[in-house]
PDB file of C-alpha atoms in Angstrom:
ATOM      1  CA  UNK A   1     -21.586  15.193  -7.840  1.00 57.00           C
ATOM      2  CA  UNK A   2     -18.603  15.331  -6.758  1.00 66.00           C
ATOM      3  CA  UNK A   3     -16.922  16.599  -3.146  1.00 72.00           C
ATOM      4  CA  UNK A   4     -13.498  18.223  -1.916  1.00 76.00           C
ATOM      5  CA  UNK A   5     -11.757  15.874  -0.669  1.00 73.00           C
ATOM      6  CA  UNK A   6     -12.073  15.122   3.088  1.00 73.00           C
ATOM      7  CA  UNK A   7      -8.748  14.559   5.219  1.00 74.00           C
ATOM      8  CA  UNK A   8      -8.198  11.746   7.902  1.00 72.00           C
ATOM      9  CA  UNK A   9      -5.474  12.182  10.907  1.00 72.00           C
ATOM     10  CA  UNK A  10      -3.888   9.501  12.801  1.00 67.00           C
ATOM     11  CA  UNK A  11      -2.101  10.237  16.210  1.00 70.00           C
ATOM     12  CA  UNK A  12       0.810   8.872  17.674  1.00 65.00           C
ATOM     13  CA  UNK A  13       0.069   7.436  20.864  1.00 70.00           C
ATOM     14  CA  UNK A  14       3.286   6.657  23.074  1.00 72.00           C
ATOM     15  CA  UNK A  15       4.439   2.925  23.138  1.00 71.00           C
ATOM     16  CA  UNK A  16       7.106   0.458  23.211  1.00 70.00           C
ATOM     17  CA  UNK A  17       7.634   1.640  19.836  1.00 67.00           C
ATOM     18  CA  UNK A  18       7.754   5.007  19.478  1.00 69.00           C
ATOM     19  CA  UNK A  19      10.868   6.238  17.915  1.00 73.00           C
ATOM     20  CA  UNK A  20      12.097   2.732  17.251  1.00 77.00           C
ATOM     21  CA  UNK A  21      12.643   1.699  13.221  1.00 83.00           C
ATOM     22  CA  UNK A  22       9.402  -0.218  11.996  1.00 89.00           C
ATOM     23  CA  UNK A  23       9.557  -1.280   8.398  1.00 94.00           C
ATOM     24  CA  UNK A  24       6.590  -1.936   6.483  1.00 95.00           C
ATOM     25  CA  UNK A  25       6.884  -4.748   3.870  1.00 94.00           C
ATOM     26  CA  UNK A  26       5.014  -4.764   0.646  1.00 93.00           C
ATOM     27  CA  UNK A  27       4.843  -6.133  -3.127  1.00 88.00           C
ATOM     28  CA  UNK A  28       2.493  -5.782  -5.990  1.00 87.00           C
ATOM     29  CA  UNK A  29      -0.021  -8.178  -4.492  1.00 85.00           C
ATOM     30  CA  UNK A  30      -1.056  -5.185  -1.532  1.00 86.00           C
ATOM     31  CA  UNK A  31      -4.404  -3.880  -2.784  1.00 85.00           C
ATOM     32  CA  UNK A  32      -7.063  -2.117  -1.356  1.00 84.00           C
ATOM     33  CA  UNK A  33      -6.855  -1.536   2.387  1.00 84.00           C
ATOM     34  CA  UNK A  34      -3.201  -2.829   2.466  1.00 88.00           C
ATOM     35  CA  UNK A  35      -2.927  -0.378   0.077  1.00 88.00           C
ATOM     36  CA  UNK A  36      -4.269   2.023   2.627  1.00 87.00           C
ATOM     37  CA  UNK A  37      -2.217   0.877   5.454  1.00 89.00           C
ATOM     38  CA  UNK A  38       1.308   1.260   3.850  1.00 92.00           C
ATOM     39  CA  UNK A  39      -0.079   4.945   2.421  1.00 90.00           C
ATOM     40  CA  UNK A  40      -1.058   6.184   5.959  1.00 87.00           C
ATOM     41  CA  UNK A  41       1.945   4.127   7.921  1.00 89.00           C
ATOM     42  CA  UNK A  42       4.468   6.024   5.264  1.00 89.00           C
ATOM     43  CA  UNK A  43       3.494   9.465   6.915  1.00 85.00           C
ATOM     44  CA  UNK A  44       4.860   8.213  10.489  1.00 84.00           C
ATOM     45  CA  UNK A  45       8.224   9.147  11.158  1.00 82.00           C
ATOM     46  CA  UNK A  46      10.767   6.159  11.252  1.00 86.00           C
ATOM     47  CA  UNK A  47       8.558   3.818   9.144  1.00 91.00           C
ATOM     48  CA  UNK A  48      10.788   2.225   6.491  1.00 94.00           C
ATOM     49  CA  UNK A  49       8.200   0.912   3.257  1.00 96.00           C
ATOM     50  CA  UNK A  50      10.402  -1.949   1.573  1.00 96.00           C
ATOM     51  CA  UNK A  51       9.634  -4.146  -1.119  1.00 95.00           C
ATOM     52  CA  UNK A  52       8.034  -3.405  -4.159  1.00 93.00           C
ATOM     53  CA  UNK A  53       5.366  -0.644  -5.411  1.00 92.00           C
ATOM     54  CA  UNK A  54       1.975  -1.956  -3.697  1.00 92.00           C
ATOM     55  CA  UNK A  55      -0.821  -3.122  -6.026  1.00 88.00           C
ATOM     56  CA  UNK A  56      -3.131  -0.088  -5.771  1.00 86.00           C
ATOM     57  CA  UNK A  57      -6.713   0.485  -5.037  1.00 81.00           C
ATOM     58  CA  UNK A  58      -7.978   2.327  -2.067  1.00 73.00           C
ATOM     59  CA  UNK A  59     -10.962   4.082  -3.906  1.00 69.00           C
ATOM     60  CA  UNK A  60     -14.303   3.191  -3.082  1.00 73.00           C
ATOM     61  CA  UNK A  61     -15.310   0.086  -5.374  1.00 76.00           C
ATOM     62  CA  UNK A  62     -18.588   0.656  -7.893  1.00 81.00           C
ATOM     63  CA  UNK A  63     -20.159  -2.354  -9.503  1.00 86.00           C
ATOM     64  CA  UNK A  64     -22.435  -2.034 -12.174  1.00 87.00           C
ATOM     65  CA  UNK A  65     -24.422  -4.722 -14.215  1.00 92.00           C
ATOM     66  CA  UNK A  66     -25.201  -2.995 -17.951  1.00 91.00           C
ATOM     67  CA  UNK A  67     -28.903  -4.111 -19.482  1.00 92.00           C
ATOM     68  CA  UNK A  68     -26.561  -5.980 -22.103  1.00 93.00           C
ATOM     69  CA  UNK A  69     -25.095  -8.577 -19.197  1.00 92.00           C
ATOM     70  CA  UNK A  70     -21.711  -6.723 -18.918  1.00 94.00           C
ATOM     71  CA  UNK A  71     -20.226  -5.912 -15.952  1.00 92.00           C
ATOM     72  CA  UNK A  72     -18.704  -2.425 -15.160  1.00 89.00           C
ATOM     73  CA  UNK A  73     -16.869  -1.960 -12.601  1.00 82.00           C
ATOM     74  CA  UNK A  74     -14.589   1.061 -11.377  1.00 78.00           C
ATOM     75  CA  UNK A  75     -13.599   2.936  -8.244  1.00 73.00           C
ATOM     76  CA  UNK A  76     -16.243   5.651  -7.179  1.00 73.00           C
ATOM     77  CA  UNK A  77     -13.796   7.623  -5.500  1.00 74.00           C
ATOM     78  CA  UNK A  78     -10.068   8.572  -5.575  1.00 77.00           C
ATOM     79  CA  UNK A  79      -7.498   7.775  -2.845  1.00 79.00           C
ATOM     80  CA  UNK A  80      -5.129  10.660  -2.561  1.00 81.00           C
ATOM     81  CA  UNK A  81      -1.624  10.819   0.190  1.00 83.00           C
ATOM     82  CA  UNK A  82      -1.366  13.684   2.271  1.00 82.00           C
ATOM     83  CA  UNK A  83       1.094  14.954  -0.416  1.00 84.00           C
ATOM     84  CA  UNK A  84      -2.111  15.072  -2.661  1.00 82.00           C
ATOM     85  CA  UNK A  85      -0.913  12.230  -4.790  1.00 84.00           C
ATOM     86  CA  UNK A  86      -3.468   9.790  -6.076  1.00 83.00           C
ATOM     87  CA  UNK A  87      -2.704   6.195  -4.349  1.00 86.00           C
ATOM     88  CA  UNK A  88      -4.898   4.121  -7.175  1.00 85.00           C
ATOM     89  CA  UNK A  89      -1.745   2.955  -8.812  1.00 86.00           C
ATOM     90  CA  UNK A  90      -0.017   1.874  -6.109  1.00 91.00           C
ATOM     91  CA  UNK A  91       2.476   3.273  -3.855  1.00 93.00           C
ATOM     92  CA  UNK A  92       6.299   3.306  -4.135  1.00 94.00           C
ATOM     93  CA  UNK A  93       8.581   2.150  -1.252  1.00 95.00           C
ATOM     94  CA  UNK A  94      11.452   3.330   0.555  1.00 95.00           C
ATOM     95  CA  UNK A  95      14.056   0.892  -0.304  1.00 96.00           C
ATOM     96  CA  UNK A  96      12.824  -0.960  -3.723  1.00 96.00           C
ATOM     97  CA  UNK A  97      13.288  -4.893  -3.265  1.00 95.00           C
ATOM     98  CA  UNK A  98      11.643  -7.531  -5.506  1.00 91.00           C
ATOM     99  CA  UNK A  99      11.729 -11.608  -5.095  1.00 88.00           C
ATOM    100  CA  UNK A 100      13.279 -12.924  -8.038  1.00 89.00           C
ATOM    101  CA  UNK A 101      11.945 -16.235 -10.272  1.00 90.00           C
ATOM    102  CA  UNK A 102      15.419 -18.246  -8.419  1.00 92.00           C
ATOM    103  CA  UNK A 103      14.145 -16.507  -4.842  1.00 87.00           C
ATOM    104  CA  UNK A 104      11.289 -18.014  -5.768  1.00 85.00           C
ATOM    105  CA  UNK A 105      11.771 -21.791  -6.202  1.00 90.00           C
ATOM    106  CA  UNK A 106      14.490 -22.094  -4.090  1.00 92.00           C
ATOM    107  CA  UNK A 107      11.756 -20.971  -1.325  1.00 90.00           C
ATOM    108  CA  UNK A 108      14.119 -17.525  -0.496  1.00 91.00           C
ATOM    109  CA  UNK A 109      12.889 -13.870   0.528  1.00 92.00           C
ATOM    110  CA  UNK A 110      14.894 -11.234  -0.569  1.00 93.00           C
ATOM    111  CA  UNK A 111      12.484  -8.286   0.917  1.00 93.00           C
ATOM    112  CA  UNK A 112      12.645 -10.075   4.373  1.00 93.00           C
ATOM    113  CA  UNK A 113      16.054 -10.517   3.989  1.00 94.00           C
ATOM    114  CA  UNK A 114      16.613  -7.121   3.278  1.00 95.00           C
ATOM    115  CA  UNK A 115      14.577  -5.708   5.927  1.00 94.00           C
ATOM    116  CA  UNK A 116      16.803  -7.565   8.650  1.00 94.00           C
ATOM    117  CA  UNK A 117      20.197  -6.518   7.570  1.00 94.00           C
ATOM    118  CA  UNK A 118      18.762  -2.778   7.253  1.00 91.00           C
ATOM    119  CA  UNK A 119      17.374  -3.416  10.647  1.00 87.00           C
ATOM    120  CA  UNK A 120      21.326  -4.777  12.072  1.00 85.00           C
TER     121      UNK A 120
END
């Protein structure tokens, strides 16, 4: 059976940071809720999403054990943006910045990095 698809609203509530810059940082290992939080922080006005495209998921997680021993498992539901695009592949930032392999060993962050100059 399946059901229209059921909308949830977030409210701004006046704080030290309202209409201050707040930049959410992400990569490919953001799954799940993360993916969740960068999808609903995205519809805020001046939230920045920098990094890379999250990792996906946000559906409702179904695990199945087959007679045979096999496992199946798949998402139950769909995870759709208020723009009515489905979130289970991951979401695409802002400002696309990825860690490279010399980042890497030489213990650098070029998404951090990035996100303070764009904040200066």
């Amino acid at each position: 059976m399946f059901r229209l698809p059921q909308a949830k609203y977030l409210e701004a509530r006046n704080s030290i940071l309202a209409g201050k810059p707040l930049l959410v940082l992400t990569n490919r290992r953001c799954f799940s809720f993360c993916n969740d939080f960068v999808m609903y922080m995205s519809e805020l006005p001046d939230v920045l999403v920098i990094g890379d495209q999250t990792g996906g998921g946000g559906g409702t997680p179904f695990n199945y054990e087959l007679p045979n021993g096999w496992r199946l498992k798949y998402s139950a539901s769909m995870a759709v943006s208020a723009a009515g695009l489905n979130i289970e592949d991951g979401i695409a930032p802002d400002y696309f910045v990825s860690n490279s392999l010399e980042d890497e060993s030489k213990g650098r962050d070029a998404i951090f990095k990035f996100a303070l100059e764009h904040l200066q």
